[in-house]
Structure formats: C-alpha cells, structure tokens
Coordinates of C-alpha atoms and ligand atoms in Angstrom, one line a residue:
M266 CA 231.2 169.3 102.9
T267 CA 231.1 165.9 101.2
G268 CA 231.7 166.8 97.6
S269 CA 235.2 167.1 96.1
D270 CA 236.7 169.6 93.7
A271 CA 240.0 169.7 91.8
T272 CA 241.9 170.8 94.9
D273 CA 240.9 167.6 96.7
V274 CA 242.4 165.3 94.1
H275 CA 245.7 163.7 95.2
P276 CA 248.3 162.6 92.7
R277 CA 248.6 158.9 93.0
G278 CA 251.4 157.7 95.4
C279 CA 254.3 155.8 94.1
F280 CA 254.3 152.0 94.4
I281 CA 257.7 150.5 95.1
T282 CA 258.2 146.8 95.6
F283 CA 261.3 145.0 97.0
E284 CA 262.2 141.6 95.8
G285 CA 265.1 139.0 96.2
G286 CA 266.0 135.7 97.8
E287 CA 265.9 134.8 101.4
G288 CA 267.9 137.1 103.7
A289 CA 268.8 139.5 100.9
G290 CA 267.9 142.5 103.2
K291 CA 264.5 143.6 101.9
S292 CA 263.0 144.4 105.3
T293 CA 266.1 146.3 106.3
Q294 CA 266.2 148.4 103.1
I295 CA 262.5 149.1 103.0
N296 CA 262.7 150.5 106.5
L297 CA 265.7 152.6 105.7
L298 CA 263.9 153.9 102.6
A299 CA 260.8 154.8 104.6
E300 CA 263.0 156.9 107.0
R301 CA 264.6 158.8 104.0
L302 CA 261.2 159.4 102.5
D303 CA 260.0 160.7 105.8
A304 CA 262.9 163.1 105.9
E305 CA 261.7 164.4 102.5
H306 CA 258.2 164.8 103.9
I307 CA 256.9 162.0 101.7
R308 CA 254.2 159.9 103.4
A309 CA 255.0 156.2 102.9
L310 CA 253.3 153.0 104.1
V311 CA 255.5 149.9 104.7
T312 CA 253.8 146.6 104.1
R313 CA 254.6 143.1 103.1
E314 CA 253.5 139.9 101.3
P315 CA 252.2 137.4 102.0
G316 CA 250.3 139.5 104.5
G317 CA 249.8 143.3 105.0
S318 CA 246.1 143.1 105.8
P319 CA 244.3 141.3 108.6
G320 CA 242.9 138.6 106.3
A321 CA 246.2 138.2 104.4
E322 CA 248.2 137.8 107.6
I323 CA 246.1 134.8 108.5
I324 CA 246.8 133.3 105.1
R325 CA 250.5 134.1 105.6
H326 CA 250.5 132.0 108.8
I327 CA 249.0 129.0 106.9
I328 CA 251.6 129.3 104.1
L329 CA 254.7 129.8 106.2
S330 CA 253.8 127.0 108.6
G331 CA 254.0 124.6 105.6
M332 CA 250.3 123.8 105.6
G333 CA 249.9 125.3 102.1
K334 CA 252.6 123.1 100.7
L335 CA 250.7 120.0 101.8
L336 CA 247.8 121.1 99.5
G337 CA 250.0 121.0 96.4
P338 CA 251.7 123.8 94.3
E339 CA 248.5 125.0 92.7
A340 CA 246.5 125.3 95.9
E341 CA 249.4 127.0 97.6
T342 CA 249.6 129.5 94.7
L343 CA 245.8 130.1 95.3
L344 CA 246.6 131.0 98.9
F345 CA 249.2 133.6 97.8
A346 CA 246.6 135.0 95.3
A347 CA 243.9 135.2 98.0
A348 CA 246.2 137.0 100.3
R349 CA 247.3 139.4 97.6
D350 CA 243.7 140.1 96.5
D351 CA 242.8 141.2 100.0
H352 CA 246.0 143.2 100.5
V353 CA 245.7 145.1 97.2
H354 CA 242.0 146.0 97.6
S355 CA 242.0 146.8 101.3
V356 CA 245.4 148.4 101.8
I357 CA 247.6 149.1 98.7
A358 CA 245.1 150.6 96.3
P359 CA 243.4 152.9 98.9
A360 CA 246.8 154.2 100.1
L361 CA 248.0 155.0 96.6
A362 CA 244.7 156.7 95.8
Q363 CA 245.3 159.0 98.8
G364 CA 248.7 160.0 97.5
I365 CA 250.6 157.8 100.0
W366 CA 253.6 156.0 98.7
V367 CA 253.5 152.2 99.3
L368 CA 256.7 150.2 100.0
C369 CA 255.9 146.5 99.7
D370 CA 258.2 143.7 100.8
R371 CA 257.6 141.2 98.0
F372 CA 254.7 141.3 95.5
A373 CA 253.8 139.6 92.2
D374 CA 257.4 138.9 91.1
S375 CA 257.7 136.6 94.1
T376 CA 254.9 134.5 92.7
R377 CA 256.4 134.5 89.3
V378 CA 259.7 133.4 90.6
Y379 CA 258.9 131.1 93.6
Q380 CA 255.7 129.5 92.2
G381 CA 256.4 129.9 88.5
K382 CA 260.1 129.7 87.6
V383 CA 261.0 127.4 90.5
G384 CA 257.7 125.8 91.5
Q385 CA 256.7 125.1 87.8
V386 CA 253.1 126.2 88.3
D387 CA 251.5 126.8 84.9
A388 CA 252.2 130.4 83.6
R389 CA 248.6 130.7 82.3
L390 CA 247.3 130.1 85.8
L391 CA 249.7 132.7 87.2
S392 CA 248.7 135.3 84.7
S393 CA 245.0 134.7 85.2
L394 CA 245.5 135.1 89.0
E395 CA 247.5 138.3 88.4
R396 CA 244.7 139.7 86.3
V397 CA 242.2 139.0 89.1
T398 CA 244.3 140.1 92.0
I399 CA 246.2 143.1 90.7
G400 CA 244.5 144.1 87.5
C401 CA 246.5 146.9 86.0
L402 CA 248.3 147.8 89.2
R403 CA 252.0 147.7 88.5
P404 CA 254.9 148.8 90.7
D405 CA 256.5 152.1 89.6
L406 CA 259.8 150.7 90.7
T407 CA 260.9 147.2 91.7
V408 CA 264.1 147.0 93.7
I409 CA 265.7 143.5 93.3
L410 CA 268.3 142.8 95.9
D411 CA 270.9 140.4 94.5
L412 CA 273.1 138.4 96.8
P413 CA 275.0 135.1 96.5
V414 CA 272.7 132.4 97.8
E415 CA 275.1 131.3 100.6
D416 CA 275.4 134.8 102.0
G417 CA 271.6 135.3 102.0
M418 CA 271.1 131.9 103.8
K419 CA 273.7 132.9 106.4
R420 CA 272.0 136.2 107.0
A421 CA 268.6 134.6 107.3
A422 CA 269.9 131.9 109.7
A423 CA 271.7 134.5 111.9
R424 CA 268.5 136.5 112.1
R425 CA 266.2 133.5 113.0
G426 CA 268.6 132.2 115.7
A427 CA 267.3 129.0 117.3
D428 CA 263.9 129.1 115.4
A429 CA 263.2 126.5 112.8
P430 CA 263.5 127.6 109.1
D431 CA 260.2 128.4 107.5
R432 CA 258.5 126.7 104.5
F433 CA 260.9 128.3 101.9
E434 CA 264.0 128.8 104.0
A435 CA 264.0 125.0 104.4
E436 CA 264.4 124.3 100.7
D437 CA 267.8 123.1 99.3
I438 CA 270.5 125.3 97.8
S439 CA 269.5 124.6 94.2
F440 CA 266.0 125.9 94.9
H441 CA 267.6 129.2 96.1
Q442 CA 270.0 129.3 93.2
K443 CA 267.1 129.1 90.8
L444 CA 265.3 131.9 92.7
R445 CA 268.3 134.1 92.1
E446 CA 268.4 133.3 88.4
G447 CA 264.7 134.0 88.2
Y448 CA 265.0 137.4 89.7
R449 CA 268.0 138.3 87.4
E450 CA 265.9 137.3 84.4
I451 CA 263.0 139.6 85.5
A452 CA 265.5 142.5 86.0
A453 CA 266.9 141.9 82.6
S454 CA 263.5 141.6 80.8
E455 CA 261.9 144.7 82.5
P456 CA 264.6 147.3 83.0
E457 CA 262.1 150.2 82.9
R458 CA 260.4 148.9 86.1
C459 CA 263.2 147.0 87.8
I460 CA 266.6 147.8 89.2
L461 CA 269.0 145.0 90.2
I462 CA 271.1 146.1 93.2
D463 CA 274.2 144.3 94.5
A464 CA 273.1 143.6 98.2
S465 CA 276.5 142.3 99.4
G466 CA 277.7 145.6 100.9
T467 CA 276.9 147.1 104.3
Q468 CA 273.4 148.1 105.0
E469 CA 274.4 151.7 104.5
Q470 CA 276.1 151.0 101.1
V471 CA 273.0 149.2 99.8
A472 CA 270.7 151.9 101.1
E473 CA 272.7 154.5 99.1
K474 CA 272.1 152.6 95.9
V475 CA 268.4 152.2 96.7
W476 CA 268.1 155.9 97.4
A477 CA 269.9 156.8 94.2
A478 CA 267.4 154.6 92.2
V479 CA 264.4 156.1 94.0
Q480 CA 265.6 159.7 93.5
G481 CA 266.6 159.2 89.9
R482 CA 263.6 157.2 88.8
L483 CA 260.8 158.6 90.9
I484 CA 261.5 161.8 92.8
E485 CA 263.2 163.7 90.1
T486 CA 260.6 162.6 87.6
A487 CA 257.8 163.7 89.9
H488 CA 259.5 167.1 90.4
A489 CA 260.0 167.5 86.6
A490 CA 256.3 166.7 86.0
Q491 CA 255.3 169.4 88.5
V492 CA 257.5 172.0 86.8
N493 CA 256.6 171.0 83.3
P494 CA 253.0 169.6 83.4
A495 CA 252.0 167.9 80.2
Ligands
T5A183 N1 256.6 133.9 98.8 C1 256.2 135.2 98.9 C2 256.3 133.2 97.7 O1 256.7 132.0 97.5 N2 255.4 133.7 96.8 C3 254.9 134.9 96.9 O2 254.0 135.4 96.0 C4 255.2 135.7 98.0 C5 254.7 137.1 98.2 C6 257.9 135.1 102.8 C7 258.1 133.8 102.0 O3 257.1 133.6 101.1 C8 257.6 133.4 99.8 C9 258.9 134.0 99.7 C10 259.4 133.9 101.2 O4 260.1 132.7 101.3 P1 259.2 136.2 104.8 O5 259.3 135.7 106.2 O6 258.4 137.4 104.5 O7 258.7 135.0 103.9 O8 260.7 136.2 104.3 P2 261.5 137.0 103.2 O9 260.6 137.9 102.4 O10 262.2 135.9 102.4 O11 262.5 137.9 104.0 P3 263.6 137.5 104.9 O12 263.0 137.8 106.2 O13 264.1 136.2 104.8 O14 264.8 138.4 104.5 P4 264.9 139.9 104.1 O15 263.7 140.8 104.5 O16 265.3 139.9 102.7 O17 266.2 140.3 105.0 P5 266.3 141.2 106.3 O18 266.3 142.6 106.0 O19 265.3 140.7 107.3 O20 267.8 140.8 106.7 C11 268.1 139.5 107.1 C12 269.2 139.6 108.2 O21 270.4 140.1 107.5 C13 270.8 141.3 108.2 C14 269.6 141.8 108.9 O22 270.0 142.6 110.0 C15 268.9 140.5 109.3 O23 269.5 140.0 110.5 N3 271.2 142.2 107.1 C16 272.5 142.4 106.7 N4 273.7 141.9 107.2 C17 274.8 142.3 106.6 N5 274.9 143.2 105.6 C18 273.7 143.7 105.1 N6 273.8 144.6 104.1 C19 272.5 143.3 105.7 N7 271.2 143.7 105.4 C20 270.4 143.0 106.3

C-alpha cells in the first residue's frame, strides 16, 4: 500500500539545538540527552554543524582547516550556509517529518554569533542566507551552555591533546569573550526558545539542568497536548 491515511501521520519531532563557546560541553551534553530520551522511548538523531550530511562534512573540513578564512568573512559565511542548506534538506527536515527528534550540535545561532556579532558580517546577508537555508524551521529549544572563556579553552585544549587548535580555537581571548556575550544576548532576547545553562558544574550536574529544561519545555507540553488536544 502506497497511500497514507490519518494513522500514518507522525507528529513532527522536536528540534533541539545546543550552542555555546569552544569546549562548553555541547557534544558531551547532547549525547547524555540522547541517552535519556532513549530511556523514555523517544527516537532521537544526534547531528552537528558544520557537517551532519556527507556534503556538509566535506565543507566542514574546508572550514576547520582554515581554508575558508583565506577566502574572506563573506565567502566563509557562504560555506557555512551551503553546509547548512544540505544538512537541513537532506537530514534535519526529513527526520523531523518522521517524528524523530533532532539534537543538533550548533545551528543558526552559531552563524549569528561567530560570523555576525564577532565576525561583523552584514546582518542583511545573514538574514537572507537564513531565509534560504532554514526557511521557517526554528528550533523548539536552544540550550546555550555558558562557561567562563578560560575554562572552555582549557577543556578544549585538554580534549585535543597534542593536535593543533582549529580555525576558531586559534582565535585570541577577546574573540572568545565576544562569543560569550553574543550568546548571552541571544538568550536574553529570545527566552521562549532559549535557555542559558551554567556549564561550569560536573557533566552530571549540567545534564540534570538540560534534562529539566527538556522535560519542562517539551515533554510535559507534548503530553499535555495529547491529553487536551486543541
Ligand atoms: N561555527 C559553527 C561557526 O563559526 N559558524 C557556524 O555557523 C557554525 C555552525 C565548529 C566550529 O565552527 C564554528 C564554531 C566552532 O568553532 P567543532 O569542532 O564542531 O567546531 O567544535 P565546537 O562546536 O566548538 O565544539 P567543541 O568540540 O570545542 O566543544 P564542545 O562540544 O562544546 O565540548 P565537549 O563536549 O567536546 O567537551 C570538551 C571537553 O571538556 C570535557 C569533555 O570530556 C571534553 O574533553 N567536558 C567537561 N569537563 C569538565 N566538566 C564538564 N562539565 C565537562 N563537559 C565536557
């Protein structure tokens, strides 16, 4: 049978993005959240930006090698946009449409902060690119992990060991301080979508705060909607 009826229709999955400066613990927390969702029998896909689809992973390699920086801030921004376009259309949107939750390590707020607030790329270019790449797709929840810059840099350095810092890790401390300010501004300006979480505790302590936000803002709301459909 190829047709569909009402019983085939999935409710859209929830879209959660994780944001923050270098070494804030996004990858760690996203994986811990995926485990908790699994225990609740909620199907979730963990993905990341730049990257997350075969085409976007190639672009990720170009950007993080520093090649994109050589092309200038606007061209580097176009690379992020090209990667996002492929990722959204080939991975994120299809998963959400099947009712799968998508947990994405960085998304459009990273562009707003890294390329916009800190990189000074024209806001009109950024909003045009957002319109093309994500359209009206907005995260249901954005978890912003907030950590003193020095602590994040130490965590990132410990994780990378003897490897060289990547394109953005190699920037100076004032760059990273501006990133932190940029994220705090987004959290303050969009409180319905964003939650700012102090990421300075242990992994378990931070995970509890993330879980409380997901439960309170998404899971309980979803259950209430099932019990009291509009
Ligand atoms: N970028 C990205 C843009 O400029 N524009 C864009 O539009 C997009 C999408 C991506 C880079 O691209 C830029 C931003 C980035 O610079 P990346 O390699 O994906 O680069 O790196 P990041 O996203 O910055 O992530 P990191 O790998 O640096 O850090 P995470 O994921 O925040 O941190 P995580 O979980 O790997 O933890 C780092 C270390 O700390 C430990 C972990 O075990 C790990 O060793 N740790 C803790 N230690 C103590 N206490 C805790 N609570 C800890 N939590 C984790």
